[in-house]
Amino acid sequence: QVQLVESGGGLVQPGGSLRLSCAASGSIFSINIMGWYRQVPGKELELVADITSGGSTNYTDSVKGRFTISRDNAKNMLYLQMNSLKPEDTAVYYCNAEDIDYDGFWGQGTQVTVSS
């Protein structure tokens, strides 16, 4: 089993930056893809970005050029660097990990609020 804990959320002004972190523990040897999702009340959960164990990435169109996903396999950490933040980025952000058996694991979520 994998346990995930997010941190780094908070309140930031439009145009500002924030870095989210996700610490993985447990059966970390089995982790394949990791990603960041976000959810706004009344809307569906949205994939923001994901990254494979080999470092291949993909992003949803709305964050391309502004967000960067990365991982440190040696430290079992996942990151999301968010630049040029917009009010529409406001959401609860969740860390996700998929193991080699295609089981998914979720963190508790961290709130990101972009407001002046």
Coordinates of N, CA, C and O in Angstrom, one line a residue:
Q1 N 0.8 -1.2 0.0 CA 0.0 0.0 0.0 C 0.9 1.2 0.0 O 2.0 1.2 0.6
V2 N 0.4 2.3 -0.7 CA 1.1 3.6 -0.8 C 0.3 4.6 0.0 O -0.9 4.7 -0.1
Q3 N 1.1 5.5 0.8 CA 0.5 6.6 1.4 C 1.0 7.9 0.8 O 2.2 8.0 0.6
L4 N 0.2 8.9 0.6 CA 0.6 10.1 0.0 C 0.1 11.3 0.9 O -1.0 11.3 1.4
V5 N 1.0 12.3 1.0 CA 0.7 13.5 1.8 C 1.1 14.7 1.1 O 2.3 14.9 0.7
E6 N 0.1 15.6 0.8 CA 0.4 16.8 0.0 C 0.7 18.0 1.0 O 0.2 18.0 2.1
S7 N 1.4 19.0 0.5 CA 1.7 20.2 1.2 C 2.0 21.3 0.3 O 2.2 21.0 -0.9
G8 N 2.0 22.5 0.8 CA 2.4 23.7 -0.1 C 1.3 24.5 -0.5 O 1.5 25.6 -1.2
G9 N 0.0 24.2 -0.3 CA -1.1 25.0 -0.7 C -1.2 26.3 0.1 O -0.6 26.4 1.1
G10 N -2.0 27.2 -0.4 CA -2.2 28.4 0.4 C -2.9 29.5 -0.5 O -3.4 29.2 -1.6
L11 N -2.8 30.7 0.0 CA -3.4 31.9 -0.7 C -2.3 32.6 -1.4 O -1.3 32.9 -0.8
V12 N -2.6 32.9 -2.7 CA -1.6 33.6 -3.5 C -2.3 34.6 -4.4 O -3.5 34.3 -4.8
Q13 N -1.7 35.7 -4.8 CA -2.3 36.7 -5.7 C -2.2 36.3 -7.1 O -1.3 35.5 -7.5
P14 N -3.1 36.7 -8.0 CA -3.0 36.4 -9.4 C -1.6 36.8 -9.9 O -1.1 37.9 -9.6
G15 N -1.0 36.0 -10.7 CA 0.3 36.2 -11.3 C 1.4 35.6 -10.4 O 2.6 35.6 -10.8
G16 N 1.1 35.2 -9.2 CA 2.1 34.7 -8.3 C 2.4 33.2 -8.5 O 1.9 32.6 -9.5
S17 N 3.2 32.6 -7.7 CA 3.7 31.3 -7.8 C 3.5 30.5 -6.5 O 3.5 31.1 -5.4
L18 N 3.4 29.2 -6.7 CA 3.3 28.3 -5.6 C 3.9 26.9 -6.0 O 3.8 26.6 -7.1
R19 N 4.5 26.3 -5.0 CA 5.0 24.9 -5.2 C 4.4 23.9 -4.3 O 4.5 24.0 -3.1
L20 N 3.7 22.9 -4.9 CA 3.1 21.9 -4.2 C 4.0 20.7 -4.1 O 4.8 20.4 -5.0
S21 N 4.0 20.0 -2.9 CA 4.8 18.8 -2.7 C 4.0 17.6 -2.3 O 2.9 17.8 -1.7
C22 N 4.4 16.4 -2.7 CA 3.7 15.2 -2.3 C 4.7 14.2 -1.9 O 5.6 13.8 -2.7
A23 N 4.6 13.7 -0.6 CA 5.6 12.7 -0.1 C 4.9 11.4 -0.1 O 3.8 11.2 0.4
A24 N 5.6 10.4 -0.7 CA 5.1 9.0 -0.8 C 5.8 8.1 0.2 O 7.0 8.2 0.3
S25 N 5.1 7.2 0.8 CA 5.6 6.2 1.6 C 4.9 4.9 1.5 O 3.8 4.9 0.9
G26 N 5.4 3.9 2.1 CA 4.8 2.6 2.0 C 5.5 1.7 0.9 O 6.7 1.7 0.8
S27 N 4.7 1.1 0.0 CA 5.2 0.3 -1.0 C 5.6 1.1 -2.2 O 5.1 0.9 -3.3
I28 N 6.5 2.0 -2.0 CA 6.9 3.0 -3.1 C 7.6 2.3 -4.2 O 7.7 2.9 -5.3
F29 N 8.2 1.1 -4.0 CA 8.8 0.4 -5.1 C 7.9 0.1 -6.2 O 8.3 -0.2 -7.4
S30 N 6.6 0.0 -5.9 CA 5.5 -0.4 -6.9 C 4.9 0.8 -7.7 O 4.1 0.6 -8.6
I31 N 5.3 2.0 -7.4 CA 4.7 3.2 -8.0 C 5.2 3.3 -9.5 O 6.3 3.2 -9.8
N32 N 4.2 3.6 -10.4 CA 4.5 3.8 -11.8 C 4.3 5.3 -12.1 O 5.2 6.1 -12.0
I33 N 3.0 5.6 -12.4 CA 2.7 7.0 -12.8 C 2.2 7.8 -11.5 O 1.5 7.2 -10.7
M34 N 2.6 9.0 -11.4 CA 2.2 9.9 -10.4 C 1.6 11.2 -11.1 O 2.0 11.6 -12.2
G35 N 0.6 11.8 -10.4 CA 0.0 13.0 -11.0 C -0.6 13.9 -10.0 O -0.8 13.5 -8.8
W36 N -1.0 15.1 -10.5 CA -1.7 16.0 -9.7 C -3.1 16.2 -10.4 O -3.2 16.4 -11.6
Y37 N -4.1 16.2 -9.5 CA -5.5 16.5 -9.9 C -6.0 17.6 -9.1 O -5.5 18.0 -8.1
R38 N -7.1 18.3 -9.6 CA -7.7 19.3 -8.8 C -9.2 19.3 -9.0 O -9.7 18.7 -10.0
Q39 N -9.9 19.8 -8.0 CA -11.4 19.8 -8.0 C -11.9 21.1 -7.4 O -11.5 21.6 -6.4
V40 N -12.8 21.7 -8.2 CA -13.6 22.9 -7.7 C -15.0 22.4 -7.4 O -15.5 21.5 -8.0
P41 N -15.6 22.9 -6.3 CA -16.9 22.5 -5.9 C -17.9 22.6 -7.1 O -17.9 23.7 -7.8
G42 N -18.7 21.6 -7.3 CA -19.6 21.6 -8.4 C -19.1 21.1 -9.7 O -19.8 21.0 -10.7
K43 N -17.8 20.8 -9.8 CA -17.1 20.4 -11.0 C -16.5 19.0 -10.8 O -16.2 18.6 -9.7
E44 N -16.2 18.4 -11.9 CA -15.6 17.1 -11.9 C -14.1 17.2 -11.6 O -13.4 18.2 -11.8
L45 N -13.5 16.1 -11.0 CA -12.1 16.1 -10.8 C -11.4 16.2 -12.1 O -11.7 15.5 -13.1
E46 N -10.3 17.0 -12.1 CA -9.6 17.3 -13.4 C -8.1 16.9 -13.2 O -7.5 17.3 -12.3
L47 N -7.6 16.2 -14.2 CA -6.2 15.9 -14.2 C -5.4 17.1 -14.6 O -5.7 17.7 -15.7
V48 N -4.5 17.6 -13.8 CA -3.7 18.7 -14.1 C -2.4 18.3 -14.9 O -2.1 18.9 -15.9
A49 N -1.7 17.4 -14.4 CA -0.5 16.9 -15.0 C -0.1 15.5 -14.4 O -0.5 15.2 -13.3
D50 N 0.6 14.7 -15.2 CA 1.2 13.5 -14.6 C 2.6 13.3 -15.2 O 3.0 13.9 -16.1
I51 N 3.2 12.3 -14.5 CA 4.6 12.0 -14.9 C 4.9 10.5 -14.6 O 4.5 10.0 -13.6
T52 N 5.6 9.9 -15.6 CA 6.0 8.5 -15.4 C 7.2 8.4 -14.6 O 7.9 9.4 -14.3
S53 N 7.5 7.2 -14.2 CA 8.8 6.9 -13.5 C 10.0 7.3 -14.3 O 11.0 7.6 -13.7
G54 N 9.9 7.3 -15.6 CA 11.0 7.6 -16.5 C 11.1 9.1 -16.7 O 12.1 9.6 -17.4
G55 N 10.1 9.9 -16.3 CA 10.2 11.4 -16.4 C 9.3 11.9 -17.6 O 9.4 13.2 -17.8
S56 N 8.6 11.1 -18.3 CA 7.7 11.7 -19.3 C 6.5 12.4 -18.7 O 5.9 11.9 -17.8
T57 N 6.2 13.6 -19.2 CA 5.1 14.4 -18.6 C 4.0 14.7 -19.6 O 4.2 14.7 -20.8
N58 N 2.8 15.0 -19.1 CA 1.8 15.6 -19.9 C 0.9 16.5 -19.0 O 0.9 16.3 -17.8
Y59 N 0.3 17.5 -19.6 CA -0.4 18.6 -18.9 C -1.7 18.8 -19.6 O -1.9 18.7 -20.8
T60 N -2.7 19.2 -18.8 CA -3.9 19.7 -19.4 C -3.7 21.1 -20.0 O -2.8 21.8 -19.6
D61 N -4.4 21.4 -21.1 CA -4.1 22.6 -21.9 C -4.1 23.9 -21.1 O -3.3 24.8 -21.4
S62 N -4.9 24.0 -20.1 CA -5.1 25.2 -19.4 C -3.9 25.6 -18.6 O -3.7 26.8 -18.1
V63 N -3.0 24.6 -18.3 CA -1.8 24.9 -17.5 C -0.5 24.8 -18.2 O 0.6 25.1 -17.6
K64 N -0.5 24.5 -19.5 CA 0.7 24.3 -20.3 C 1.4 25.7 -20.3 O 0.8 26.7 -20.6
G65 N 2.7 25.6 -20.1 CA 3.5 26.8 -20.1 C 3.6 27.6 -18.8 O 4.4 28.5 -18.6
R66 N 2.7 27.2 -17.8 CA 2.7 27.8 -16.5 C 3.1 26.9 -15.4 O 3.7 27.3 -14.4
F67 N 2.7 25.6 -15.5 CA 2.9 24.6 -14.5 C 4.0 23.6 -14.9 O 4.1 23.3 -16.1
T68 N 4.8 23.1 -13.9 CA 5.8 22.1 -14.2 C 5.7 21.0 -13.2 O 5.8 21.3 -12.0
I69 N 5.5 19.8 -13.6 CA 5.5 18.6 -12.7 C 6.8 18.0 -12.8 O 7.5 17.9 -13.8
S70 N 7.3 17.5 -11.6 CA 8.6 16.8 -11.5 C 8.5 15.8 -10.4 O 7.6 15.9 -9.5
R71 N 9.5 14.9 -10.4 CA 9.5 13.9 -9.3 C 11.0 13.6 -8.9 O 11.9 13.7 -9.8
D72 N 11.2 13.3 -7.7 CA 12.5 12.9 -7.2 C 12.4 11.5 -6.7 O 11.9 11.3 -5.6
N73 N 12.7 10.5 -7.5 CA 12.5 9.1 -7.2 C 13.4 8.7 -6.0 O 12.9 7.9 -5.2
A74 N 14.5 9.3 -5.8 CA 15.4 8.9 -4.7 C 14.8 9.4 -3.4 O 15.0 8.7 -2.4
K75 N 14.1 10.5 -3.4 CA 13.4 11.0 -2.2 C 12.0 10.7 -2.1 O 11.3 11.1 -1.1
N76 N 11.4 10.0 -3.1 CA 10.0 9.6 -3.1 C 9.1 10.8 -3.0 O 8.2 10.8 -2.2
M77 N 9.4 11.9 -3.8 CA 8.7 13.1 -3.7 C 8.2 13.5 -5.1 O 8.8 13.2 -6.1
L78 N 7.0 14.1 -5.2 CA 6.4 14.6 -6.4 C 6.1 16.1 -6.1 O 5.7 16.5 -5.0
Y79 N 6.3 16.9 -7.2 CA 6.2 18.4 -7.1 C 5.3 18.9 -8.2 O 5.3 18.3 -9.3
L80 N 4.7 20.1 -7.9 CA 4.0 20.8 -8.9 C 4.4 22.3 -8.8 O 4.0 22.9 -7.8
Q81 N 5.2 22.8 -9.6 CA 5.6 24.2 -9.6 C 4.5 25.0 -10.4 O 4.3 24.7 -11.6
M82 N 3.8 25.9 -9.8 CA 2.8 26.7 -10.4 C 3.1 28.1 -10.5 O 3.3 28.8 -9.5
N83 N 3.3 28.6 -11.8 CA 3.6 30.0 -12.0 C 2.5 30.7 -12.7 O 1.6 30.1 -13.3
S84 N 2.5 32.0 -12.7 CA 1.5 32.8 -13.4 C 0.1 32.4 -13.0 O -0.8 32.2 -13.9
L85 N -0.2 32.2 -11.7 CA -1.4 31.7 -11.3 C -2.6 32.6 -11.6 O -2.5 33.8 -11.5
K86 N -3.7 32.0 -11.9 CA -4.9 32.7 -12.2 C -6.0 32.3 -11.2 O -6.0 31.3 -10.7
P87 N -7.1 33.2 -11.1 CA -8.2 32.8 -10.2 C -8.8 31.5 -10.5 O -9.3 30.8 -9.6
E88 N -8.9 31.1 -11.8 CA -9.5 29.9 -12.2 C -8.6 28.7 -11.8 O -9.1 27.5 -12.0
D89 N -7.4 28.9 -11.3 CA -6.6 27.8 -10.8 C -7.0 27.4 -9.4 O -6.6 26.4 -8.8
T90 N -7.9 28.2 -8.7 CA -8.4 27.9 -7.4 C -9.1 26.6 -7.3 O -10.0 26.3 -8.1
A91 N -8.6 25.7 -6.4 CA -9.1 24.4 -6.3 C -8.4 23.6 -5.2 O -7.4 24.1 -4.6
V92 N -9.0 22.5 -4.8 CA -8.2 21.5 -4.0 C -7.4 20.7 -4.9 O -7.9 20.0 -5.8
Y93 N -6.1 20.6 -4.6 CA -5.2 19.8 -5.4 C -4.8 18.5 -4.7 O -4.5 18.5 -3.5
Y94 N -4.9 17.4 -5.5 CA -4.7 16.1 -4.9 C -3.5 15.4 -5.6 O -3.4 15.5 -6.9
C95 N -2.7 14.7 -4.9 CA -1.7 13.9 -5.4 C -2.2 12.5 -5.6 O -3.0 12.0 -4.8
N96 N -1.8 11.9 -6.7 CA -2.2 10.5 -7.1 C -1.0 9.7 -7.5 O -0.1 10.2 -8.1
A97 N -1.1 8.4 -7.1 CA -0.1 7.5 -7.6 C -0.7 6.2 -8.0 O -1.7 5.8 -7.4
E98 N -0.2 5.6 -9.1 CA -0.8 4.4 -9.6 C 0.4 3.4 -9.6 O 1.5 3.6 -10.0
D99 N 0.1 2.2 -9.0 CA 1.1 1.2 -8.9 C 1.1 0.2 -10.1 O 0.3 0.4 -11.0
I100 N 2.0 -0.7 -10.1 CA 2.1 -1.6 -11.2 C 1.0 -2.5 -11.4 O 0.8 -3.1 -12.5
D101 N 0.1 -2.6 -10.5 CA -1.1 -3.4 -10.6 C -2.3 -2.5 -10.9 O -3.5 -3.0 -10.9
Y102 N -2.1 -1.3 -11.3 CA -3.1 -0.3 -11.7 C -4.1 0.1 -10.5 O -5.1 0.6 -10.8
D103 N -3.6 -0.1 -9.3 CA -4.3 0.4 -8.2 C -4.0 1.9 -7.9 O -2.8 2.2 -8.1
G104 N -4.9 2.7 -7.6 CA -4.7 4.1 -7.4 C -4.7 4.5 -5.9 O -5.5 3.9 -5.1
F105 N -3.9 5.5 -5.6 CA -3.8 6.0 -4.2 C -3.9 7.5 -4.2 O -3.3 8.1 -5.2
W106 N -4.5 8.1 -3.2 CA -4.7 9.5 -3.2 C -4.3 10.1 -1.9 O -4.4 9.5 -0.8
G107 N -3.8 11.4 -2.0 CA -3.5 12.1 -0.8 C -4.8 12.8 -0.3 O -5.9 12.7 -0.8
Q108 N -4.6 13.6 0.8 CA -5.8 14.2 1.5 C -6.2 15.5 0.8 O -7.3 16.0 1.0
G109 N -5.4 16.1 -0.1 CA -5.7 17.3 -0.7 C -5.1 18.5 0.0 O -5.0 18.5 1.2
T110 N -4.8 19.5 -0.8 CA -4.3 20.8 -0.3 C -5.0 21.9 -1.1 O -5.0 21.9 -2.3
Q111 N -5.5 22.9 -0.4 CA -6.2 24.0 -1.0 C -5.3 25.1 -1.6 O -4.4 25.5 -0.9
V112 N -5.6 25.4 -2.8 CA -4.9 26.5 -3.5 C -6.0 27.6 -3.8 O -6.9 27.3 -4.5
T113 N -5.8 28.8 -3.3 CA -6.7 29.9 -3.6 C -5.9 31.0 -4.2 O -4.9 31.5 -3.7
V114 N -6.3 31.5 -5.4 CA -5.7 32.6 -6.1 C -6.7 33.7 -6.1 O -7.7 33.7 -6.8
S115 N -6.3 34.8 -5.4 CA -7.3 35.9 -5.3 C -6.5 37.2 -4.9 O -5.4 37.1 -4.2
S116 N -6.9 38.3 -5.4 CA -6.3 39.6 -5.0 C -6.9 40.2 -3.8 O -6.5 41.2 -3.2

